[in-house]
Coordinates of C-alpha atoms in Angstrom, one line a residue:
X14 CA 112.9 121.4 89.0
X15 CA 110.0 122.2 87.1
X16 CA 106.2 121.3 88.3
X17 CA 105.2 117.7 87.4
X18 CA 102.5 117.4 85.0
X19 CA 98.8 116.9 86.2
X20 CA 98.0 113.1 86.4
X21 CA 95.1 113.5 88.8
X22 CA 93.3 110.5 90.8
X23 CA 94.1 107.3 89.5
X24 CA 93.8 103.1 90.4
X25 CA 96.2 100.5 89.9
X26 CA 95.2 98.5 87.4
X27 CA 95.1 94.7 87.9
X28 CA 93.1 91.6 85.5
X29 CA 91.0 91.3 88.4
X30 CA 89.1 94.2 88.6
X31 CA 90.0 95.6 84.7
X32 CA 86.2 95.8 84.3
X33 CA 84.8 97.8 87.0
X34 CA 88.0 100.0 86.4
X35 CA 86.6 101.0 83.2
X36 CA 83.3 101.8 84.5
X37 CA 84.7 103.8 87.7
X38 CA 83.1 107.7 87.5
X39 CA 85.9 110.5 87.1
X40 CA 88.9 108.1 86.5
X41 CA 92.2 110.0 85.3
X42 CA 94.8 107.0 85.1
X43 CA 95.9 104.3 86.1
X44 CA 99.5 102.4 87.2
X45 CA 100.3 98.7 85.8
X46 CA 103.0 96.4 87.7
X47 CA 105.5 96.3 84.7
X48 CA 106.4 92.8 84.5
X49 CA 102.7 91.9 84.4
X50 CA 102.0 92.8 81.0
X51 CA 103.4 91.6 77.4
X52 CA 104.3 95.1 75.1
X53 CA 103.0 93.3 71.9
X54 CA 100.1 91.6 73.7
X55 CA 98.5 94.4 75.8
X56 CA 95.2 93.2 77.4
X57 CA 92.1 94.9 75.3
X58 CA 90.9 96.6 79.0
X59 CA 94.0 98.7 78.5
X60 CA 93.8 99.3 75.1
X61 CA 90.1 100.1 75.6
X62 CA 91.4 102.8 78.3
X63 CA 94.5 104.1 76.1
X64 CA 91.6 104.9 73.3
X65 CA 89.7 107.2 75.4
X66 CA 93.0 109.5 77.0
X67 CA 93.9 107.5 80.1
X68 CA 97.1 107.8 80.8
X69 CA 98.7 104.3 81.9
X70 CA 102.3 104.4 83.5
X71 CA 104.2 100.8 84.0
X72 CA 105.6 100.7 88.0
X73 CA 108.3 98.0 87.6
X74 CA 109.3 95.9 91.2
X75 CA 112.2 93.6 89.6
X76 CA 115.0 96.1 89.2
X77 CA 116.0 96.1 92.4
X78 CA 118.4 99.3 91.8
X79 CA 119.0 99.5 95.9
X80 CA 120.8 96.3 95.6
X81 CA 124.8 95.5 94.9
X82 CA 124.8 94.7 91.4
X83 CA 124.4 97.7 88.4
X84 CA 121.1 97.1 87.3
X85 CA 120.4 94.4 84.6
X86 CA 120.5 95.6 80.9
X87 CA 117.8 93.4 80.0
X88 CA 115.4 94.1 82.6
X89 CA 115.9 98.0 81.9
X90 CA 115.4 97.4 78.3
X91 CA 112.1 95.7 79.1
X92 CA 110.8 98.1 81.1
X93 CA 111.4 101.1 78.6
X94 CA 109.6 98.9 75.9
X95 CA 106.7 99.3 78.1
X96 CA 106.9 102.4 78.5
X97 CA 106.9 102.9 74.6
X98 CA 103.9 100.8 73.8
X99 CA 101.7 102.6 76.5
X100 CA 102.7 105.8 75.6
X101 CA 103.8 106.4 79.1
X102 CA 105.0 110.4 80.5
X103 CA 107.2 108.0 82.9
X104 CA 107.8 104.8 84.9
X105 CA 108.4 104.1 88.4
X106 CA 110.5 102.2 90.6
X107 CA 111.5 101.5 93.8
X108 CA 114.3 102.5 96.5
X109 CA 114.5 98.5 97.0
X110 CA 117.1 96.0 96.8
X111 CA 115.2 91.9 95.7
X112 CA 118.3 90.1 94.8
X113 CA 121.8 89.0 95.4
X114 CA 124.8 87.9 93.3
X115 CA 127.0 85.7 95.5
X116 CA 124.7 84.1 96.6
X117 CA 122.6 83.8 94.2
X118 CA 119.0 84.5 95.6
X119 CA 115.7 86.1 95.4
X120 CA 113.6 87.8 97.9
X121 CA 110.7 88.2 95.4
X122 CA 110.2 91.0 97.7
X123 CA 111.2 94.8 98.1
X124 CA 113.5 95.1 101.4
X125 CA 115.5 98.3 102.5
X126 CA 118.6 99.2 101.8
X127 CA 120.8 100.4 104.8
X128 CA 120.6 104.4 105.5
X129 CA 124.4 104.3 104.8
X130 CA 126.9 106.6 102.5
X131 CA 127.8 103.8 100.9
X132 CA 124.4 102.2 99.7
X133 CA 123.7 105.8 98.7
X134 CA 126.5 106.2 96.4
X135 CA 125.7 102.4 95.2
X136 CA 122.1 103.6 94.3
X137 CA 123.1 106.9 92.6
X138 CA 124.9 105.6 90.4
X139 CA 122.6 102.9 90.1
X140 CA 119.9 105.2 89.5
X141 CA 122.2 107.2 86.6
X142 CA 122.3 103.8 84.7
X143 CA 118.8 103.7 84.7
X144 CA 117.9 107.4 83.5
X145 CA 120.2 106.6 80.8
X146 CA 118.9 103.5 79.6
X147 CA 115.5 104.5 80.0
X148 CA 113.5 106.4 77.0
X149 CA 111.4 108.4 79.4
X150 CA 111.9 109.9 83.1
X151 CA 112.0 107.6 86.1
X152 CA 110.7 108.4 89.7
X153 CA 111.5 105.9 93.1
X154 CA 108.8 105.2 95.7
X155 CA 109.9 105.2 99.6
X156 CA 109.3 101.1 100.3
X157 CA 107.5 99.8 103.4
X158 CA 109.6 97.4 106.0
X159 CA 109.3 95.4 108.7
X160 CA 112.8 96.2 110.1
X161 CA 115.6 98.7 110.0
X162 CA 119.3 98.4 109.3
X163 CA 121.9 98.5 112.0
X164 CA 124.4 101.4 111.8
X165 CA 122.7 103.7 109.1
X166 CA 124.0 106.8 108.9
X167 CA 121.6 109.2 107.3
X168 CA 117.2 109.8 108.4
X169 CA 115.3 108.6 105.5
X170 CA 114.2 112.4 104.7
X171 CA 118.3 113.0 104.1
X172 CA 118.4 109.6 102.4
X173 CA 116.1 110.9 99.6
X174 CA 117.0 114.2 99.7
X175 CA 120.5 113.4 98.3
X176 CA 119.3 111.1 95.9
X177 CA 117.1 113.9 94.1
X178 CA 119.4 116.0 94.8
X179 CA 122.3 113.8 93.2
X180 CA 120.6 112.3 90.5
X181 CA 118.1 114.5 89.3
X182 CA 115.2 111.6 90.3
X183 CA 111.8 112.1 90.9
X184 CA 109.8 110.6 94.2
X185 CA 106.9 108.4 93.9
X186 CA 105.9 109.1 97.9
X187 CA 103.7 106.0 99.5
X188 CA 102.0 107.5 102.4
X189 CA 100.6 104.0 103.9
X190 CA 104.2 103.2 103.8
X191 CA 105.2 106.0 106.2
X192 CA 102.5 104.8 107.9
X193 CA 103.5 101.5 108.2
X194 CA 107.3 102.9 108.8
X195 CA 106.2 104.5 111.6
X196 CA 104.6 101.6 113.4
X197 CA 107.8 99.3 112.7
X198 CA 110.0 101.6 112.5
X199 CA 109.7 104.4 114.9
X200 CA 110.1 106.8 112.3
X201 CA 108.0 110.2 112.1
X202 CA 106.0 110.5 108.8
X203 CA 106.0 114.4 109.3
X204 CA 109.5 114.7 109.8
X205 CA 110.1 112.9 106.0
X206 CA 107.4 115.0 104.6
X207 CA 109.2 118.4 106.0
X208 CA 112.5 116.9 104.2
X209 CA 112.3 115.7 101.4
X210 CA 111.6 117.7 97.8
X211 CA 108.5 118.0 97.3
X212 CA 109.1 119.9 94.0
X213 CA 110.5 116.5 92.9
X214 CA 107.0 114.7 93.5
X215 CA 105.6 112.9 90.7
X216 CA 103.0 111.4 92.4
X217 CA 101.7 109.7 95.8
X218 CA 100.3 106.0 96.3
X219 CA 97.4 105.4 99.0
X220 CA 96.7 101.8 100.0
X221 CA 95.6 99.3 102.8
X222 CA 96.9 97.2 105.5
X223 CA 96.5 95.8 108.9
X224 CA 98.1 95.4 112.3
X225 CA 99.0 92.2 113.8
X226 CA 101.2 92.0 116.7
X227 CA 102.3 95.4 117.0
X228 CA 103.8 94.9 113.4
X229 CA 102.2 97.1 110.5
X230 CA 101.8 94.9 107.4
X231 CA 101.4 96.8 103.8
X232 CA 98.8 94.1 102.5
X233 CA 97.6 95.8 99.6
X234 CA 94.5 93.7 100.2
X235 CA 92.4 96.1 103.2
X236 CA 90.8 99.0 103.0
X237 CA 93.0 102.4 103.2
X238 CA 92.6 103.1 107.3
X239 CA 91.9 106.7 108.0
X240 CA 95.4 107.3 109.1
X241 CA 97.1 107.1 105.9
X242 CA 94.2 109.6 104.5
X243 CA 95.1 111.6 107.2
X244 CA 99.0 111.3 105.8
X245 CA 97.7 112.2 102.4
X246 CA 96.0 115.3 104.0
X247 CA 99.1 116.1 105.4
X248 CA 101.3 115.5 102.4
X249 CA 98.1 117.9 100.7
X250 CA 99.4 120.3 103.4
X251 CA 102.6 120.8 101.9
X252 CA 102.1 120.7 98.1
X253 CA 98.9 120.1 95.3
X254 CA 100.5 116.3 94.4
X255 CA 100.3 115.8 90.7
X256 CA 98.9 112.5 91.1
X257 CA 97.5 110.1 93.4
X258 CA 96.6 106.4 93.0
X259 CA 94.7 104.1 94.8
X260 CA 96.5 100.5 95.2
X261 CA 94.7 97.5 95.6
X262 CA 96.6 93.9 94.9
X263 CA 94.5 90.9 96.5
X264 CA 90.7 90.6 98.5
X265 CA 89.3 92.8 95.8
X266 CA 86.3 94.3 96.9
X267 CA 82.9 95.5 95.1
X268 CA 82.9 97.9 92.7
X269 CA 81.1 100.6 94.4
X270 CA 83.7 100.1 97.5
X271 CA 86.9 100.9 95.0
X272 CA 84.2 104.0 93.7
X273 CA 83.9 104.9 97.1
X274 CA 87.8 104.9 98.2
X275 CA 88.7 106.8 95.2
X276 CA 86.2 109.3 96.0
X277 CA 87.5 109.7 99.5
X278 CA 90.5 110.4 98.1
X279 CA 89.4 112.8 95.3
X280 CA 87.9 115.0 98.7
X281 CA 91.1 114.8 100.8
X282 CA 93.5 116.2 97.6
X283 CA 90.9 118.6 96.2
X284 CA 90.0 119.6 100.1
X285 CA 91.5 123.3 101.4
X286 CA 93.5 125.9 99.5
X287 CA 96.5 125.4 97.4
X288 CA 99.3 124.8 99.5
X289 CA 102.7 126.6 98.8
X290 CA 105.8 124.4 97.7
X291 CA 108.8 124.8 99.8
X292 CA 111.9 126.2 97.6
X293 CA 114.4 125.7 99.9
X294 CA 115.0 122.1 99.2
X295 CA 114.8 122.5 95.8
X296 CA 117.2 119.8 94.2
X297 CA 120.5 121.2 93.3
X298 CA 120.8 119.1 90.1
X299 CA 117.0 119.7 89.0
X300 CA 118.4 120.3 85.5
X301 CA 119.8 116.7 85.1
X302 CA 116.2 115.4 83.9
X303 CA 115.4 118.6 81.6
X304 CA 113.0 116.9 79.5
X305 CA 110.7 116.2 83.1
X306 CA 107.5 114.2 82.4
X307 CA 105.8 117.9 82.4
X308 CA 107.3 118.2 78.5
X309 CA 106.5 114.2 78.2
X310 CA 103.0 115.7 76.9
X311 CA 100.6 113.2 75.7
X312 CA 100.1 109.9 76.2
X313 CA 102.0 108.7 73.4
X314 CA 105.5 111.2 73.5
X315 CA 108.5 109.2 75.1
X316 CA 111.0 111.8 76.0
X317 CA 114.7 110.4 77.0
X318 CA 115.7 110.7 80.5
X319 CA 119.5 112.3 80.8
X320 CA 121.4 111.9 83.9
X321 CA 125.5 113.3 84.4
X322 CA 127.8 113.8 87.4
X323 CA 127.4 117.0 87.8
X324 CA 125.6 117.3 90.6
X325 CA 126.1 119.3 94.0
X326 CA 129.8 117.7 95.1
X327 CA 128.6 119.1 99.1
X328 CA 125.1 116.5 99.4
X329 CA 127.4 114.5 97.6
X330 CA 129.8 113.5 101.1
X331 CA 132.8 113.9 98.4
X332 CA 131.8 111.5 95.8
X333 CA 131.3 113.7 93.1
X334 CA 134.2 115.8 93.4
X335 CA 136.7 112.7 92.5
X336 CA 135.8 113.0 88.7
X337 CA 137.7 115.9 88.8
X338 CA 141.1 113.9 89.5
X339 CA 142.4 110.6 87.7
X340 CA 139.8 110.7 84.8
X341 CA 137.1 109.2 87.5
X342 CA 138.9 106.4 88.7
X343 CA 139.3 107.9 92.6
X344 CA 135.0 108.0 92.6
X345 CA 135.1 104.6 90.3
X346 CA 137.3 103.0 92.8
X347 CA 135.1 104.1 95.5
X348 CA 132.2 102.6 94.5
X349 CA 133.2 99.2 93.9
X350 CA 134.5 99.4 97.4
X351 CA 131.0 100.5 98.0
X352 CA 129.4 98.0 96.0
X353 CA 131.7 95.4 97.6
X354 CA 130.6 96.0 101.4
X355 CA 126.8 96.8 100.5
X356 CA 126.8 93.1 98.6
X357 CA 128.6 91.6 101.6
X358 CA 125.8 92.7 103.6
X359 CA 122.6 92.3 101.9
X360 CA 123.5 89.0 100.9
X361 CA 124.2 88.2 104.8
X362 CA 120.6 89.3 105.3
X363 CA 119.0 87.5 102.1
X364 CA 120.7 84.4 103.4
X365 CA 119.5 84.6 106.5
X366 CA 115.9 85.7 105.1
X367 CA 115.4 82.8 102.7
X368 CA 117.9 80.3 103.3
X369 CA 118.0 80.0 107.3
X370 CA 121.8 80.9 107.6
X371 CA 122.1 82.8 111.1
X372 CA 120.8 86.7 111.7
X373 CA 123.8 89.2 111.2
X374 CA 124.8 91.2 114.1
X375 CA 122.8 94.2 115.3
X376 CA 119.3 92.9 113.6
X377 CA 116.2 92.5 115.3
X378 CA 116.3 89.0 115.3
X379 CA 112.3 89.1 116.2
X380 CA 111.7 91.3 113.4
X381 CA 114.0 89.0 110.7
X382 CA 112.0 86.2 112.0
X383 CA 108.5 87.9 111.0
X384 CA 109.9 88.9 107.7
X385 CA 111.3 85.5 106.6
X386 CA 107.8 83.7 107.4
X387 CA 106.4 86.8 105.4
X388 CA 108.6 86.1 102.4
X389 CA 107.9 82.2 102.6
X390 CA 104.4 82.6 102.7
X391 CA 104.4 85.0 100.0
X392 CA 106.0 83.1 98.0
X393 CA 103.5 80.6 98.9
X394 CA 100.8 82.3 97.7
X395 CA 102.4 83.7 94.2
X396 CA 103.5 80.1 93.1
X397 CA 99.4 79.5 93.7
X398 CA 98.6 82.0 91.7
X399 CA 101.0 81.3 88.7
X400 CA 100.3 77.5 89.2
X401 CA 96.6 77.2 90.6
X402 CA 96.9 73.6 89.5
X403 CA 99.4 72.7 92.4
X404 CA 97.0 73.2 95.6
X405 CA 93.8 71.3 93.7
X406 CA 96.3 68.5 92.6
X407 CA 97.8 68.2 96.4
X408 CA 94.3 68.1 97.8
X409 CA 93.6 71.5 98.9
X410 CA 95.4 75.2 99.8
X411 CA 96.0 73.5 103.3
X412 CA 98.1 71.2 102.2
X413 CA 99.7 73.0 99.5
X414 CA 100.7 76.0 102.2
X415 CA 102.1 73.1 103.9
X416 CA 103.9 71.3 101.8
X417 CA 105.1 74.5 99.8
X418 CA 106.5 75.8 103.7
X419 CA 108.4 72.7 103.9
X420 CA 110.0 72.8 100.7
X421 CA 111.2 76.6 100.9
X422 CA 113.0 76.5 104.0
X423 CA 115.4 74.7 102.4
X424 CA 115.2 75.8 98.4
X425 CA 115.5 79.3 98.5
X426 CA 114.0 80.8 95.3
X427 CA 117.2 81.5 92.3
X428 CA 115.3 82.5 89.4
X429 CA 111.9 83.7 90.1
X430 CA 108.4 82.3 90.8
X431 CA 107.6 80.3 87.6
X432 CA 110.6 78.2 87.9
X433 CA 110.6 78.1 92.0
X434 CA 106.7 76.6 91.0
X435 CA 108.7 73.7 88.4
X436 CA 111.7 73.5 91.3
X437 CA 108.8 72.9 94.1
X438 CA 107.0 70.2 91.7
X439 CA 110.3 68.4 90.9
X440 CA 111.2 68.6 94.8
X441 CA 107.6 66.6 95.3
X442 CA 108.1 64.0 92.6
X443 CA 111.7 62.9 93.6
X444 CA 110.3 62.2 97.1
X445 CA 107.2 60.3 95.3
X446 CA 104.9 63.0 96.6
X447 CA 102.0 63.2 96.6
X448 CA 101.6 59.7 98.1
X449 CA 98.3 59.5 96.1
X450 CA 99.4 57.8 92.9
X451 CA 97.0 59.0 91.1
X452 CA 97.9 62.9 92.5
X453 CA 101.1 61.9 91.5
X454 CA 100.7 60.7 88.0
X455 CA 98.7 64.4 87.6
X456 CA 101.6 66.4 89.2
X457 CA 104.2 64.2 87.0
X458 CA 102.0 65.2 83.9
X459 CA 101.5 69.2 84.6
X460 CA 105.8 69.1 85.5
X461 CA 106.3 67.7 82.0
X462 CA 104.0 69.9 80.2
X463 CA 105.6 72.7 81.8
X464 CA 109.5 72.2 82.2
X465 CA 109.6 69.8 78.3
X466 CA 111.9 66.9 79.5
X467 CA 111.4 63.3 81.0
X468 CA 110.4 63.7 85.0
X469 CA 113.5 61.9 86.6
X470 CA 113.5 58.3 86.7
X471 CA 113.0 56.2 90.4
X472 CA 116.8 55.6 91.0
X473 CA 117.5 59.5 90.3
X474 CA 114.9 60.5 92.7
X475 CA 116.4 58.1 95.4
X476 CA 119.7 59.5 94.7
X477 CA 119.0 63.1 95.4
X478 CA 116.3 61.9 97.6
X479 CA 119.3 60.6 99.7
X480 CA 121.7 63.6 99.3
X481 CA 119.3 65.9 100.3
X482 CA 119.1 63.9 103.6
X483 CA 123.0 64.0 103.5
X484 CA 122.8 67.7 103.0

């Protein structure tokens, strides 16, 4: 696999701090979350970056290729057209699954997909739709978690390791999440970092978090701890990374504190001598993305990604070697067996997650129980930030929190948070809540504005009223 183009030390740009990020000293790029911009309507702080050489590369979280279902045409389309109107050398993903079918539900969340044969083969193939849908080269970050899968088969070092080595993918490597894998986890950052291909690395994320309860969570929203800079170092051990970006999502702090976290770790990668890149993991299909964001050149080329099935048959546990037979159908068949038992389980788990249906055998029931409240609160807090008009109308974020708690344990989300923010509304007004009429008479009128029909009339809301109790 050739050598990554040089992205350098970068931030991830959010509306919140789009000003100082134009004004911080020795910037070299910067990451966008994909489904936060418009490609016809690109905020002017990006533009204004674009004009003067940054590079900006879009880091979708909606694609959910871990999960069941081959990834959605539509939502692959949108997130090459991003790609094309930044002029991005690549776009990232991650190793994730958000969503089920049957049921049909959202985390709006990244969990972990099982360690297992078959939700590798699932993702592969996954990940082959993707490359060829996708007008420039894709690369998967590693995902924090709160709990692991029972019965996986495979460390998360081999995990990886045959997905690069299967599909030709780069890795977008998170050190705070091996951090915060190691705490929840048990798992051993420097045994990932000695297996996995570091000649695939397209670049490294660095970001906060904090520890409550013995439980590592990946806020986004803390300072970066001195342990994951001492992952970064370690990671700089191994190989010069081609990038590394600072995250921040939420509790933005001053200017000079982002200036001063960048600069920390600017020293840590340009710190010691070069290292020397390990060859003997070198993927054995590093051909399948020839035109590597290395040729992507400047900001504004968009190579095509190119993905086949031609990769090694012996990482592959067999999979590969049944196109040979039966014009594909033996490794066709196998993977909608695949995709059959991997659906069967992660919608057990998102059922249990969001919609309070009982923990599946051989999870840490402790641990599903922390990640649920996680999910509700954060969905909680999104709906607040799409809708800020909900907690002033109820009377405060108090009782918003606790009247949005209430209604999610039994509405899981369906169809993401701008209609979960109409569903929680409606779910209010057909129990005539708020009891303040004139809250009411506000919440009826921002409903209406939003969703464009007729709030339901009193006998409708006593009729669902009453089969909800029923329910």
């Amino acid at each position: 696999m050739k050598p990554m183009a040089h992205l350098g030390v970068g931030i991830g740009w959010r509306p919140e701090i789009a000003d100082a990020v134009e004004r911080l000293p020795g910037l070299d790029w910067v990451e966008v979350v994909a489904e936060n911009i418009c490609p016809g309507h690109l905020p002017e702080a990006l533009l204004r970056l674009r004009e003067r050489g940054t590079r900006v590369v879009p880091h979708g979280v909606s694609l959910g290729l871990g999960g069941a279902d081959r990834p959605d045409p539509a939502k692959l389309a949108a997130l090459g057209e991003r790609a094309v109107a930044l002029g991005a050398p690549l776009v990232t993903e991650h190793i994730a699954f958000v969503r089920t079918s049957s049921p049909v539900l959202e985390a709006g969340h990244l969990l972990p997909v099982p360690r297992t044969r078959d939700a590798l083969d699932v993702l592969c193939e996954n990940v082959r739709i993707a490359q060829d849908a996708l007008p420039v080269p894709l690369a998967l970050e590693n995902i924090a978690a709160l709990f692991s899968w029972p019965g996986e088969e495979l460390t998360e070092g081999r995990f990886l390791t045959e997905l690069v080595e299967r599909t030709g993918v780069r890795l977008l490597i998170d050190v705070a999440n091996l951090h915060t894998n190691r705490v929840n986890r048990g798992e051993d950052p420097a045994a990932v970092l000695d297996a996995i291909p570091l000649e695939a690395l397209a670049y490294v994320h660095v970001a906060g978090g904090v520890e409550r309860g013995g439980v590592w969570h990946d806020t986004h929203a803390h300072p970066v701890p001195p342990v994951v800079l001492d992952l970064l170092a370690a990671l700089r051990s191994r190989v010069d990374p081609p990038g590394v970006l600072l995250e921040r999502d939420d509790d933005f702090p001053p200017e000079a504190e982002l200036a001063g976290e960048l600069a920390a770790i600017r020293a840590v990668v340009t710190s010691g001598p070069a290292p020397r890149v390990r060859t003997e993991n070198a993927p054995k299909a590093a051909e399948r993305q020839g035109n590597a964001p290395e040729a992507a050149g400047g900001p504004g080329s968009t190579p095509k990604a190119t993905a086949g099935p031609e990769s090694a048959p012996e990482a592959a546990g067999g999979l590969e070697s049944a196109w040979e037979g039966a014009d594909g159908r033996g490794v066709r068949d196998g993977v909608e067996a695949a995709r059959t038992r991997v659906a069967l389980g992660q919608a057990a788990l998102l059922s249990a997650l969001v919609a309070g249906t009982p923990v599946p055998e051989g999870f840490d029931r402790g641990r599903i129980r922390v990640q649920a409240r996680a999910l509700a609160a954060k969905r909680a807090d999104v709906v607040a930030r799409l809708a800020p008009e909900l907690p002033g109308i109820l009377g405060g974020r108090a009782p918003y929190r606790e009247a949005f708690l209430a209604y999610a344990k039994g509405r899981p989300m369906t169809a993401g948070y701008r209609r979960d923010a109409l569903d929680f509304a409606e779910h209010l007004l057909i129990r005539d809540l708020p009891a303040d009429p004139a809250a009411r008479r506000r919440l009826t009128a921002w409903w209406r504005e939003r969703a464009g029909v007729r709030p339901p009339r009193r006998v409708v809301r006593w009729a669902r009223a009453l089969a909800g109790r029923a329910a």
